[in-house]
Amino acid sequence: MRLLIASNRLPFSVSRGEGGIELKPSSGGLVSGISSYLDFMRNSTVKDFEYLWIGWPGSYIENELQNEFSRKISSQHGVVPVFIPDKEMDDFYLGFCNSTIWPLFHYFPTLTRFDREQWETYKKINSAFAEAVLKVASYDDVIWIHDYHLMLVPAMLREKLGEKAKIGFFLHIPFPSFEVYRIMPSVWREEILKGLLGCDLIGFHTNEYAHSFLRSLLRILGLPHNLGRLEYGNRHIKVDTFPMGIDFSKFDSALGNRKVMESLSFLGDKLKGMRVIVSVDRLDYTKGVPNRLKAFRNFLKKNTEYIKKVVLILVIVPSRIGVDQYQEMKNTLDKLISDINGEFGTIDWQPIIYQYRHIPFEELVALYSHADVALITPLRDGMNLVAKEYLASKRAGGALILSEMAGAAKELPEAFIINPNDIDEISDAIKRALETDKPELDRNLFIMRERISYYNVLQWVKDFLKALEKSREETGKLGVKLINKDDKARMIRDFQKAEKRIIFLDYDGTLAPFEKRPSSAVPDPQLLQLLSVLSTLSQLCIVSGRDSAFLDKYFHSTGAHLFAEHGALLKEKNGSWQVLTQSDTGWKKQMMEMFKSCCARLPSSFVEEKSFSIALHHRNCDPEMAELRIREFVDDLVNYTSNLNLQVLQGNKVVEVRSYDINKANAGRHFLEKGDYDFILSIGDDWTDEDLFQFLRDKNSWTLRVGLKPSAAKFNILSIEQVREMLGEIANAGI
Ligand code: GDG
């Protein structure tokens, strides 16, 4: 297998040093997680594993050096740099990525900017990434795209690579609730969802994010799901939860490492007799550092016995310099820290030791391992790997204070879980964490370590890749057989050779798209012209659920035979309407009451009464409300009709009750019993057409279902446009 990973940043950044271009490893959860997996695979016995990592190298390289640089690092490090001029990259990264998506997805709508130009840049850079992937991709590759910077890339790849490509996406940040997501302008929010739907698998850290995403799909695109599975285009897509883990043994085993031990002994010396609280974050307003500091101040005020007995080591890693809010945030922190140190500090002690820089891995592990408490209080956080790293670096006695707003809180309920907006609660938790008995701390630490050591980053990657494979298999099982060029050519030859031809065509969803109201979906002149030609070349039957008046009005002139109400009524060419069913309609009056009552409780639904059936249309309704009401309604109808010769059918945004003996197979029976046809074609788009497909199955016929649902039809065809194009070809061939 070859794995293509695409993320905004490569696992290292390029910079210009004295000796030319230099590579510096990048930090962050995504990079360290995936790198651990790749290291594992390189050192494992698994054969035929290859990978390429596609991303931005951290700064621009001049045109003339790009090719040579790419060749060199691609062969040495398995990476493919995406070259983007610095200015554009700034507009992209500091713009739409970190001034729109980041604040909105972390529930900071007031910090969110909506700037059309930045959206355009986002699209442009996404397409540059997609091109870079396409340059190296082959059909067998597994493509895994990461994070919010690249949400449009999946659909761009799908469009070029087609249905067979295996594409997965993982979002490292929260996916916000629908009410927050919908704040984004409608075209953008739709394009982002559609961008992600280019995937076979879309992964999130928690069920809550997956659920918010699915709800947005339903509310914005009207796409329902079944246990996280949905059908889109001709694919099966799975939306699922994969809580990201860490490289547990890297942290755990580092405790025996010489440099870590040196660091530990240094800390032991310098902080002798002190209880130590640690916190490590990128500089970010989502990480809730001001509240953490306020809570620490509150703690010192309320618990003066801890003065000179406790220190908070605050590590902040510089991040996103260039976004205004980050500079403001830095100023706020600097002030708070100096206020607290000024208020409580003495010549020989200061309560906060502040480091505003990236610290080496060994120092980080030593710090985690030495600290009695890890204080992690994000206001929102996709997962928060620092919490897990702290646990992996502690063998005994550690207390984890963790915000309920971090994805990690779902997996670590044994921690001291706090609300990061409640300063008193955090301050009380600090006291409890420092004073809980060691056996209890050890017990909880053990349970949490067990969990994160099992579901580590390798397991996370393996699970994701396995689920991606499975989702592809499900697509394979959809049983969809799209008609191709050769099939069409054969059909046309059959048509030309045939002496007696018959064609059955459904109307709505087959020849014309659905409209808000059925009465607006009227045939256009080109369609009528096409049907008129076809009816001179064959027996043409329009087999529709529409009533007789509608069909008469619009199709009479085409010379087609008209079947109304799913085959209950027939008007043969030059004839008059006749009833093909013996069905009694006495049930309608009473049932009409039930339909009206449901309609009254479901705004924007409407009832259509036909001679032999009643239908409730809910295509214009609020999808969530409709789902609920329709489920109840169908239940009622099924109970009510259980002793009657009636069937309850759920179609595309419609529920219909009609007599059992009415269905579109009547149309087939009516003509085929009377004549020997040597060319039979039937096209339809929903369940009402299945009876006719079934009836024609063992006959020498061409049957096609529009869309990609499994069907008794022999072929599927993608769209109404393709149906019309194909019928046009048939008409031309027959003339
Ligand atoms: C995003 C989501 C999600 C930090 N400072 C130093 C340092 N780090 C390393 C930590 C940890 C990583 O950076 C930070 O990961 P987080 O998960 O805490 O946060 P984000 O960077 O915001 O990551 C987050 C994550 O993606 C993964 O999906 O959990 O919710 O926001 O690994 O160790 N490493 C070193 N020195 C430092 O000073 N060596």
CSV table of N, CA, C and O and ligand atoms in Angstrom, one decimal, residues 27-30 32 102 106 147 170-174 205 244 251 280-282 287 315 317 320 357-361 364 368 381-387 389, ligand 1:
chain,number,residue,atom,x,y,z
A,27,SER,N,6.6,21.0,15.2
A,27,SER,CA,5.9,20.4,16.3
A,27,SER,C,4.4,20.4,16.1
A,27,SER,O,3.9,20.8,15.1
A,28,GLY,N,3.7,19.9,17.1
A,28,GLY,CA,2.3,19.9,17.0
A,28,GLY,C,1.8,18.4,17.0
A,28,GLY,O,2.5,17.5,16.7
A,29,GLY,N,0.5,18.3,17.5
A,29,GLY,CA,0.0,16.9,17.7
A,29,GLY,C,-0.1,16.1,16.4
A,29,GLY,O,0.2,14.9,16.4
A,30,LEU,N,-0.6,16.8,15.3
A,30,LEU,CA,-0.8,16.0,14.1
A,30,LEU,C,0.6,15.5,13.6
A,30,LEU,O,0.7,14.3,13.3
A,32,SER,N,3.4,15.0,15.2
A,32,SER,CA,4.1,14.0,16.0
A,32,SER,C,3.3,12.7,15.9
A,32,SER,O,4.0,11.6,15.9
A,102,TRP,N,-11.0,28.7,12.3
A,102,TRP,CA,-10.5,28.4,13.7
A,102,TRP,C,-11.5,29.0,14.7
A,102,TRP,O,-12.0,28.3,15.6
A,106,HIS,N,-14.3,26.9,17.1
A,106,HIS,CA,-14.1,26.8,18.5
A,106,HIS,C,-15.1,27.7,19.3
A,106,HIS,O,-14.8,28.1,20.4
A,147,ASP,N,-7.2,18.0,8.4
A,147,ASP,CA,-7.5,19.2,9.1
A,147,ASP,C,-8.2,20.3,8.3
A,147,ASP,O,-8.3,20.3,7.1
A,170,PHE,N,-9.5,13.7,8.2
A,170,PHE,CA,-9.7,13.8,9.6
A,170,PHE,C,-9.6,15.2,10.1
A,170,PHE,O,-8.7,16.0,9.7
A,171,LEU,N,-10.6,15.6,10.9
A,171,LEU,CA,-10.6,17.0,11.4
A,171,LEU,C,-10.1,17.0,12.8
A,171,LEU,O,-10.6,16.3,13.7
A,172,HIS,N,-9.0,17.8,13.0
A,172,HIS,CA,-8.3,17.8,14.3
A,172,HIS,C,-9.0,18.7,15.3
A,172,HIS,O,-8.6,18.7,16.5
A,173,ILE,N,-9.8,19.6,14.8
A,173,ILE,CA,-10.5,20.6,15.7
A,173,ILE,C,-11.9,20.2,15.9
A,173,ILE,O,-12.4,19.3,15.2
A,174,PRO,N,-12.7,20.9,16.8
A,174,PRO,CA,-14.1,20.5,16.9
A,174,PRO,C,-14.9,20.8,15.6
A,174,PRO,O,-14.5,21.7,14.9
A,205,HIS,N,-12.7,13.6,16.4
A,205,HIS,CA,-12.2,13.1,17.6
A,205,HIS,C,-13.3,12.6,18.5
A,205,HIS,O,-13.1,11.6,19.3
A,244,MET,N,-8.0,10.7,18.8
A,244,MET,CA,-6.6,10.5,18.5
A,244,MET,C,-5.8,10.2,19.7
A,244,MET,O,-6.0,10.9,20.8
A,251,PHE,N,6.8,8.5,25.2
A,251,PHE,CA,6.8,9.3,26.5
A,251,PHE,C,7.2,8.4,27.7
A,251,PHE,O,8.1,8.8,28.5
A,280,VAL,N,1.0,23.4,29.5
A,280,VAL,CA,1.7,23.5,28.2
A,280,VAL,C,0.7,23.8,27.1
A,280,VAL,O,-0.2,23.0,27.0
A,281,ASP,N,0.9,24.9,26.4
A,281,ASP,CA,0.0,25.2,25.3
A,281,ASP,C,0.6,26.0,24.2
A,281,ASP,O,1.6,26.7,24.5
A,282,ARG,N,0.0,25.9,23.0
A,282,ARG,CA,0.4,26.9,22.0
A,282,ARG,C,-0.3,28.2,22.5
A,282,ARG,O,-1.4,28.1,23.2
A,287,LYS,N,-7.3,28.2,24.4
A,287,LYS,CA,-6.7,27.3,25.4
A,287,LYS,C,-7.0,27.7,26.8
A,287,LYS,O,-6.7,27.1,27.8
A,315,VAL,N,4.2,26.9,30.3
A,315,VAL,CA,4.9,26.9,29.0
A,315,VAL,C,4.0,27.3,27.9
A,315,VAL,O,2.9,26.7,27.7
A,317,VAL,N,3.9,28.2,23.8
A,317,VAL,CA,4.6,28.1,22.6
A,317,VAL,C,4.1,29.2,21.6
A,317,VAL,O,2.9,29.2,21.4
A,320,ARG,N,1.0,31.5,15.5
A,320,ARG,CA,0.2,32.4,14.6
A,320,ARG,C,0.4,33.9,14.8
A,320,ARG,O,-0.5,34.7,14.9
A,357,ARG,N,8.3,29.9,24.8
A,357,ARG,CA,9.2,29.4,23.8
A,357,ARG,C,8.9,27.9,23.6
A,357,ARG,O,8.2,27.3,24.5
A,358,HIS,N,9.4,27.3,22.6
A,358,HIS,CA,9.3,25.8,22.4
A,358,HIS,C,10.4,25.2,23.2
A,358,HIS,O,11.5,25.6,23.1
A,359,ILE,N,10.0,24.2,24.0
A,359,ILE,CA,11.1,23.5,24.7
A,359,ILE,C,11.4,22.1,24.2
A,359,ILE,O,10.5,21.5,23.6
A,360,PRO,N,12.6,21.6,24.3
A,360,PRO,CA,13.0,20.3,23.7
A,360,PRO,C,12.1,19.2,24.3
A,360,PRO,O,11.7,19.3,25.5
A,361,PHE,N,12.0,18.1,23.6
A,361,PHE,CA,11.1,17.0,24.0
A,361,PHE,C,11.6,16.5,25.4
A,361,PHE,O,10.7,16.2,26.2
A,364,LEU,N,10.5,18.6,28.1
A,364,LEU,CA,9.0,18.5,28.2
A,364,LEU,C,8.6,17.3,29.1
A,364,LEU,O,7.8,17.4,30.0
A,368,TYR,N,6.7,17.2,32.7
A,368,TYR,CA,5.5,16.4,32.9
A,368,TYR,C,5.7,15.5,34.1
A,368,TYR,O,4.9,15.4,35.0
A,381,ASP,N,-11.4,22.6,22.7
A,381,ASP,CA,-10.2,21.9,22.2
A,381,ASP,C,-10.6,20.7,21.5
A,381,ASP,O,-11.3,19.9,22.1
A,382,GLY,N,-10.2,20.5,20.3
A,382,GLY,CA,-10.6,19.3,19.5
A,382,GLY,C,-10.3,18.0,20.4
A,382,GLY,O,-11.2,17.2,20.6
A,383,MET,N,-9.1,17.8,20.8
A,383,MET,CA,-8.8,16.7,21.6
A,383,MET,C,-8.0,17.1,22.9
A,383,MET,O,-8.4,17.1,24.0
A,384,ASN,N,-6.8,17.7,22.6
A,384,ASN,CA,-5.8,18.0,23.6
A,384,ASN,C,-4.9,16.8,24.0
A,384,ASN,O,-5.2,16.0,24.8
A,385,LEU,N,-3.8,16.8,23.3
A,385,LEU,CA,-2.8,15.7,23.4
A,385,LEU,C,-1.9,15.9,24.7
A,385,LEU,O,-1.4,14.9,25.2
A,386,VAL,N,-1.8,17.2,25.1
A,386,VAL,CA,-0.9,17.4,26.2
A,386,VAL,C,-1.4,16.6,27.5
A,386,VAL,O,-0.7,16.0,28.2
A,387,ALA,N,-2.8,16.5,27.6
A,387,ALA,CA,-3.3,15.8,28.7
A,387,ALA,C,-2.9,14.3,28.7
A,387,ALA,O,-2.5,13.8,29.7
A,389,GLU,N,-0.2,13.2,27.1
A,389,GLU,CA,1.2,13.1,27.2
A,389,GLU,C,1.6,13.2,28.7
A,389,GLU,O,2.6,12.5,29.1
B,1,GDG,C1,-4.7,20.4,17.3
B,1,GDG,C2,-6.0,20.6,18.0
B,1,GDG,C3,-5.8,18.2,18.9
B,1,GDG,C4,3.5,21.9,22.7
B,1,GDG,N1,4.5,22.7,23.2
B,1,GDG,C5,5.6,22.0,23.1
B,1,GDG,C6,5.4,20.8,22.5
B,1,GDG,N2,4.1,20.8,22.2
B,1,GDG,C7,3.4,19.7,21.6
B,1,GDG,C8,2.6,18.9,22.6
B,1,GDG,C9,1.5,18.3,21.8
B,1,GDG,C10,1.3,19.3,20.7
B,1,GDG,O1,2.4,20.2,20.7
B,1,GDG,C11,0.0,20.1,21.0
B,1,GDG,O2,-1.1,19.4,20.8
B,1,GDG,P1,-2.5,19.7,21.3
B,1,GDG,O3,-3.4,18.5,21.1
B,1,GDG,O4,-2.4,20.1,22.7
B,1,GDG,O5,-3.0,21.0,20.5
B,1,GDG,P2,-3.0,21.7,19.0
B,1,GDG,O6,-1.6,22.0,18.6
B,1,GDG,O7,-3.9,22.9,19.1
B,1,GDG,O8,-3.5,20.6,18.1
B,1,GDG,C12,-6.0,19.7,19.3
B,1,GDG,C13,-4.6,18.1,18.0
B,1,GDG,O9,-4.6,19.0,16.9
B,1,GDG,C14,-4.4,16.7,17.5
B,1,GDG,O10,-5.5,16.3,16.8
B,1,GDG,O11,-5.6,17.5,20.0
B,1,GDG,O12,-7.3,19.8,19.9
B,1,GDG,O13,-6.2,21.9,18.4
B,1,GDG,O14,2.0,17.1,21.2
B,1,GDG,O15,3.5,18.0,23.2
B,1,GDG,N3,6.3,19.9,22.2
B,1,GDG,C15,7.6,20.3,22.6
B,1,GDG,N4,7.9,21.4,23.2
B,1,GDG,C16,7.0,22.3,23.4
B,1,GDG,O16,7.3,23.4,24.0
B,1,GDG,N5,8.6,19.4,22.3
